[in-house]
C-alpha positions as semicolon CSV with decimal commas, in nm:
position;residue;x (nm);y (nm);z (nm)
1;L;0,004;0,002;0,001
2;V;0,292;0,238;0,074
3;R;0,438;0,179;-0,275
4;Y;0,101;0,235;-0,429
5;R;0,048;0,569;-0,253
6;A;0,399;0,686;-0,329
7;L;0,342;0,616;-0,696
8;E;0,008;0,792;-0,700
9;A;0,177;1,097;-0,570
10;L;0,493;1,075;-0,791
11;E;0,550;1,398;-0,980
12;D;0,932;1,417;-0,985
13;P;1,095;1,272;-1,301
14;A;1,410;1,202;-1,092
15;H;1,218;0,903;-0,938
16;A;1,103;0,753;-1,275
17;A;1,370;0,477;-1,252
18;T;1,199;0,352;-0,928
19;A;0,862;0,358;-1,101
20;R;1,008;0,161;-1,393
21;A;1,142;-0,105;-1,147
22;L;0,801;-0,134;-0,986
23;L;0,646;-0,236;-1,323
24;S;0,752;-0,587;-1,222
25;D;0,624;-0,570;-0,863
26;E;0,439;-0,885;-0,744
27;M;0,118;-0,692;-0,681
28;G;-0,099;-0,590;-0,975
29;F;-0,223;-0,269;-0,826
30;V;0,137;-0,157;-0,772
31;R;0,223;-0,226;-1,143
32;R;-0,086;-0,041;-1,245
33;A;0,017;0,265;-1,032
34;A;0,371;0,246;-1,165
35;A;0,247;0,253;-1,525
36;S;0,017;0,540;-1,440
37;A;0,306;0,740;-1,284
38;L;0,524;0,679;-1,586
39;G;0,248;0,797;-1,820
40;R;0,196;1,114;-1,613
41;L;0,573;1,176;-1,627
42;R;0,584;1,103;-2,004
43;D;0,877;0,884;-1,932
44;V;1,022;0,786;-2,272
45;P;1,271;0,529;-2,131
46;A;0,964;0,336;-1,991
47;K;0,829;0,280;-2,343
48;V;0,984;-0,066;-2,390
49;P;0,897;-0,195;-2,047
50;L;0,540;-0,064;-2,085
51;E;0,508;-0,229;-2,425
52;R;0,625;-0,557;-2,272
53;M;0,369;-0,508;-1,994
54;A;0,089;-0,427;-2,245
55;E;0,159;-0,759;-2,425
56;R;0,217;-0,992;-2,120
57;E;0,046;-0,842;-1,817
58;G;-0,202;-1,082;-1,661
59;D;-0,384;-0,807;-1,457
60;L;-0,629;-0,651;-1,696
61;A;-0,632;-0,311;-1,511
62;A;-0,256;-0,295;-1,511
63;R;-0,248;-0,386;-1,884
64;V;-0,498;-0,109;-1,965
65;E;-0,290;0,137;-1,760
66;A;0,020;0,034;-1,955
67;L;-0,157;0,105;-2,288
68;R;-0,280;0,447;-2,149
69;A;0,070;0,541;-2,035
70;L;0,212;0,445;-2,380
71;G;-0,048;0,674;-2,534
72;L;0,057;0,960;-2,312
73;I;0,421;0,901;-2,394
74;A;0,350;0,891;-2,770
75;A;0,140;1,207;-2,752
76;C;0,419;1,382;-2,583
77;G;0,663;1,301;-2,881
78;K;0,397;1,433;-3,122
79;G;0,362;1,781;-2,973
80;G;0,109;1,668;-2,708
81;P;0,110;1,796;-2,344
């Protein structure tokens, strides 16, 4: 629960590496929160791990969040927010 809450509040790109590491956490809700944080941060280095997560994730909510994060990262590269 602590990891989840920390990820929900994550706004500092300096901590993106920690969020990327949590994409492989044992808890689906933590993986979902990590994907969400990386999308909010528009973290380009997370693209490959998020793509892998979108393909292989067993938790549907986490898979959807990985896809959403990829969309946010892609939009950023195309002049998006």
